[in-house]
């Protein structure tokens, strides 16, 4: 997570602070929010699957359909640019927070914060 924050921070010209959230807290919050927001419930199920270790990324089909698969750095740079493009300049981006529990604080703060569950 720290590496992702560093890549995005360099691209955005900002310092991004990473805050660890214990996985039990993230799971509990997801269980409550998931009752009202189906997306949260689906994300929680996805993360449980990732934690099993059975998920293995195989980008060969993606490459066949869409061309070369971007590196992690390229994907983060594109995502950072999209956040900047969709932002109105006075606050967080005008679209919902990105997946995985990542959140952004208003631009008036000294740094953006990225929060992610800890294992």
PDB file of C-alpha atoms in Angstrom:
ATOM      1  CA  UNK A   1       0.000   0.000   0.000  1.00  0.00           C
ATOM      2  CA  UNK A   2       2.861   2.362   0.816  1.00  0.00           C
ATOM      3  CA  UNK A   3       4.340   1.825  -2.651  1.00  0.00           C
ATOM      4  CA  UNK A   4       1.005   2.590  -4.316  1.00  0.00           C
ATOM      5  CA  UNK A   5       0.642   5.769  -2.253  1.00  0.00           C
ATOM      6  CA  UNK A   6       4.173   6.819  -3.226  1.00  0.00           C
ATOM      7  CA  UNK A   7       3.490   6.310  -6.955  1.00  0.00           C
ATOM      8  CA  UNK A   8       0.194   8.201  -6.777  1.00  0.00           C
ATOM      9  CA  UNK A   9       1.673  10.942  -4.604  1.00  0.00           C
ATOM     10  CA  UNK A  10       4.541  11.575  -7.006  1.00  0.00           C
ATOM     11  CA  UNK A  11       2.108  11.708  -9.920  1.00  0.00           C
ATOM     12  CA  UNK A  12      -0.284  14.060  -8.112  1.00  0.00           C
ATOM     13  CA  UNK A  13       2.479  16.171  -6.602  1.00  0.00           C
ATOM     14  CA  UNK A  14       1.133  15.478  -3.106  1.00  0.00           C
ATOM     15  CA  UNK A  15       2.096  13.590   0.001  1.00  0.00           C
ATOM     16  CA  UNK A  16      -0.306  10.710   0.632  1.00  0.00           C
ATOM     17  CA  UNK A  17      -0.474   9.373   4.153  1.00  0.00           C
ATOM     18  CA  UNK A  18      -1.185   5.651   4.540  1.00  0.00           C
ATOM     19  CA  UNK A  19      -3.205   4.638   7.585  1.00  0.00           C
ATOM     20  CA  UNK A  20      -3.532   0.968   8.512  1.00  0.00           C
ATOM     21  CA  UNK A  21      -6.978  -0.208   9.556  1.00  0.00           C
ATOM     22  CA  UNK A  22      -7.117  -3.581  11.345  1.00  0.00           C
ATOM     23  CA  UNK A  23      -8.875  -6.122   9.150  1.00  0.00           C
ATOM     24  CA  UNK A  24     -11.361  -6.934  11.936  1.00  0.00           C
ATOM     25  CA  UNK A  25     -12.456  -3.282  12.017  1.00  0.00           C
ATOM     26  CA  UNK A  26     -12.716  -3.130   8.221  1.00  0.00           C
ATOM     27  CA  UNK A  27     -14.737  -6.378   8.192  1.00  0.00           C
ATOM     28  CA  UNK A  28     -17.098  -5.115  10.899  1.00  0.00           C
ATOM     29  CA  UNK A  29     -17.636  -1.800   9.106  1.00  0.00           C
ATOM     30  CA  UNK A  30     -18.178  -3.684   5.847  1.00  0.00           C
ATOM     31  CA  UNK A  31     -20.734  -5.982   7.468  1.00  0.00           C
ATOM     32  CA  UNK A  32     -22.753  -3.001   8.668  1.00  0.00           C
ATOM     33  CA  UNK A  33     -22.411  -0.941   5.471  1.00  0.00           C
ATOM     34  CA  UNK A  34     -22.995  -4.031   3.304  1.00  0.00           C
ATOM     35  CA  UNK A  35     -26.564  -4.249   4.583  1.00  0.00           C
ATOM     36  CA  UNK A  36     -27.345  -0.927   2.941  1.00  0.00           C
ATOM     37  CA  UNK A  37     -24.841  -0.852   0.083  1.00  0.00           C
ATOM     38  CA  UNK A  38     -24.627  -4.014  -2.077  1.00  0.00           C
ATOM     39  CA  UNK A  39     -21.304  -2.872  -3.559  1.00  0.00           C
ATOM     40  CA  UNK A  40     -19.684  -2.981  -0.104  1.00  0.00           C
ATOM     41  CA  UNK A  41     -20.991  -6.501   0.444  1.00  0.00           C
ATOM     42  CA  UNK A  42     -19.554  -7.581  -2.923  1.00  0.00           C
ATOM     43  CA  UNK A  43     -16.193  -5.933  -2.179  1.00  0.00           C
ATOM     44  CA  UNK A  44     -16.018  -7.726   1.174  1.00  0.00           C
ATOM     45  CA  UNK A  45     -16.641 -11.065  -0.564  1.00  0.00           C
ATOM     46  CA  UNK A  46     -13.926 -10.253  -3.105  1.00  0.00           C
ATOM     47  CA  UNK A  47     -11.387  -9.435  -0.392  1.00  0.00           C
ATOM     48  CA  UNK A  48     -12.245 -12.639   1.510  1.00  0.00           C
ATOM     49  CA  UNK A  49     -11.525 -14.540  -1.709  1.00  0.00           C
ATOM     50  CA  UNK A  50      -8.197 -12.738  -2.171  1.00  0.00           C
ATOM     51  CA  UNK A  51      -7.218 -13.585   1.411  1.00  0.00           C
ATOM     52  CA  UNK A  52      -7.655 -17.318   0.735  1.00  0.00           C
ATOM     53  CA  UNK A  53      -4.655 -17.219  -1.589  1.00  0.00           C
ATOM     54  CA  UNK A  54      -6.575 -19.062  -4.325  1.00  0.00           C
ATOM     55  CA  UNK A  55      -6.768 -16.003  -6.590  1.00  0.00           C
ATOM     56  CA  UNK A  56      -4.076 -15.948  -9.268  1.00  0.00           C
ATOM     57  CA  UNK A  57      -4.028 -13.197 -11.867  1.00  0.00           C
ATOM     58  CA  UNK A  58      -3.556 -14.384 -15.435  1.00  0.00           C
ATOM     59  CA  UNK A  59      -3.643 -11.350 -17.740  1.00  0.00           C
ATOM     60  CA  UNK A  60      -3.148 -13.286 -21.006  1.00  0.00           C
ATOM     61  CA  UNK A  61      -6.799 -13.035 -22.114  1.00  0.00           C
ATOM     62  CA  UNK A  62      -6.948  -9.363 -21.122  1.00  0.00           C
ATOM     63  CA  UNK A  63      -3.885  -8.731 -23.272  1.00  0.00           C
ATOM     64  CA  UNK A  64      -5.462 -10.548 -26.218  1.00  0.00           C
ATOM     65  CA  UNK A  65      -8.592  -8.407 -26.005  1.00  0.00           C
ATOM     66  CA  UNK A  66      -7.241  -5.011 -24.960  1.00  0.00           C
ATOM     67  CA  UNK A  67      -3.558  -4.964 -25.839  1.00  0.00           C
ATOM     68  CA  UNK A  68      -0.567  -4.842 -23.515  1.00  0.00           C
ATOM     69  CA  UNK A  69      -1.440  -5.068 -19.834  1.00  0.00           C
ATOM     70  CA  UNK A  70      -0.322  -1.923 -17.992  1.00  0.00           C
ATOM     71  CA  UNK A  71       2.200  -2.187 -15.185  1.00  0.00           C
ATOM     72  CA  UNK A  72       1.011  -1.406 -11.665  1.00  0.00           C
ATOM     73  CA  UNK A  73       2.732   1.976 -11.932  1.00  0.00           C
ATOM     74  CA  UNK A  74       0.971   2.776 -15.227  1.00  0.00           C
ATOM     75  CA  UNK A  75      -2.419   1.792 -13.812  1.00  0.00           C
ATOM     76  CA  UNK A  76      -1.883   3.906 -10.687  1.00  0.00           C
ATOM     77  CA  UNK A  77      -0.729   6.868 -12.782  1.00  0.00           C
ATOM     78  CA  UNK A  78      -3.852   6.624 -14.957  1.00  0.00           C
ATOM     79  CA  UNK A  79      -6.091   6.332 -11.878  1.00  0.00           C
ATOM     80  CA  UNK A  80      -4.395   9.352 -10.270  1.00  0.00           C
ATOM     81  CA  UNK A  81      -4.912  11.370 -13.447  1.00  0.00           C
ATOM     82  CA  UNK A  82      -8.598  10.375 -13.516  1.00  0.00           C
ATOM     83  CA  UNK A  83      -9.052  11.487  -9.914  1.00  0.00           C
ATOM     84  CA  UNK A  84      -7.467  14.826 -10.729  1.00  0.00           C
ATOM     85  CA  UNK A  85      -9.597  15.210 -13.876  1.00  0.00           C
ATOM     86  CA  UNK A  86     -12.864  14.433 -12.061  1.00  0.00           C
ATOM     87  CA  UNK A  87     -12.119  16.656  -9.078  1.00  0.00           C
ATOM     88  CA  UNK A  88     -13.798  20.030  -8.862  1.00  0.00           C
ATOM     89  CA  UNK A  89     -10.796  21.539  -7.082  1.00  0.00           C
ATOM     90  CA  UNK A  90     -12.587  22.160  -3.783  1.00  0.00           C
ATOM     91  CA  UNK A  91     -12.974  18.639  -2.507  1.00  0.00           C
ATOM     92  CA  UNK A  92     -12.772  14.962  -3.299  1.00  0.00           C
ATOM     93  CA  UNK A  93     -13.481  13.691  -6.770  1.00  0.00           C
ATOM     94  CA  UNK A  94     -17.112  13.988  -7.771  1.00  0.00           C
ATOM     95  CA  UNK A  95     -17.448  10.246  -8.303  1.00  0.00           C
ATOM     96  CA  UNK A  96     -17.589   7.551  -5.566  1.00  0.00           C
ATOM     97  CA  UNK A  97     -14.483   6.492  -3.683  1.00  0.00           C
ATOM     98  CA  UNK A  98     -12.312   3.926  -5.414  1.00  0.00           C
ATOM     99  CA  UNK A  99     -12.685   0.263  -4.445  1.00  0.00           C
ATOM    100  CA  UNK A 100     -10.880  -1.460  -1.653  1.00  0.00           C
ATOM    101  CA  UNK A 101     -11.646   0.960   1.123  1.00  0.00           C
ATOM    102  CA  UNK A 102      -9.512   3.727  -0.344  1.00  0.00           C
ATOM    103  CA  UNK A 103     -10.705   7.166   0.686  1.00  0.00           C
ATOM    104  CA  UNK A 104      -9.600  10.727  -0.006  1.00  0.00           C
ATOM    105  CA  UNK A 105      -9.758  13.693   2.324  1.00  0.00           C
ATOM    106  CA  UNK A 106     -10.714  17.167   1.028  1.00  0.00           C
ATOM    107  CA  UNK A 107      -8.021  19.038  -0.892  1.00  0.00           C
ATOM    108  CA  UNK A 108      -7.867  21.651   1.852  1.00  0.00           C
ATOM    109  CA  UNK A 109      -6.024  19.181   4.106  1.00  0.00           C
ATOM    110  CA  UNK A 110      -2.243  19.026   4.221  1.00  0.00           C
ATOM    111  CA  UNK A 111      -2.177  15.552   2.669  1.00  0.00           C
ATOM    112  CA  UNK A 112      -4.525  13.020   1.186  1.00  0.00           C
ATOM    113  CA  UNK A 113      -5.065   9.843   3.168  1.00  0.00           C
ATOM    114  CA  UNK A 114      -5.333   6.318   1.876  1.00  0.00           C
ATOM    115  CA  UNK A 115      -6.833   3.777   4.217  1.00  0.00           C
ATOM    116  CA  UNK A 116      -6.729   0.080   3.599  1.00  0.00           C
ATOM    117  CA  UNK A 117      -7.450  -2.966   5.722  1.00  0.00           C
ATOM    118  CA  UNK A 118      -4.444  -4.621   7.340  1.00  0.00           C
ATOM    119  CA  UNK A 119      -4.131  -8.416   7.205  1.00  0.00           C
TER     120      UNK A 119
END
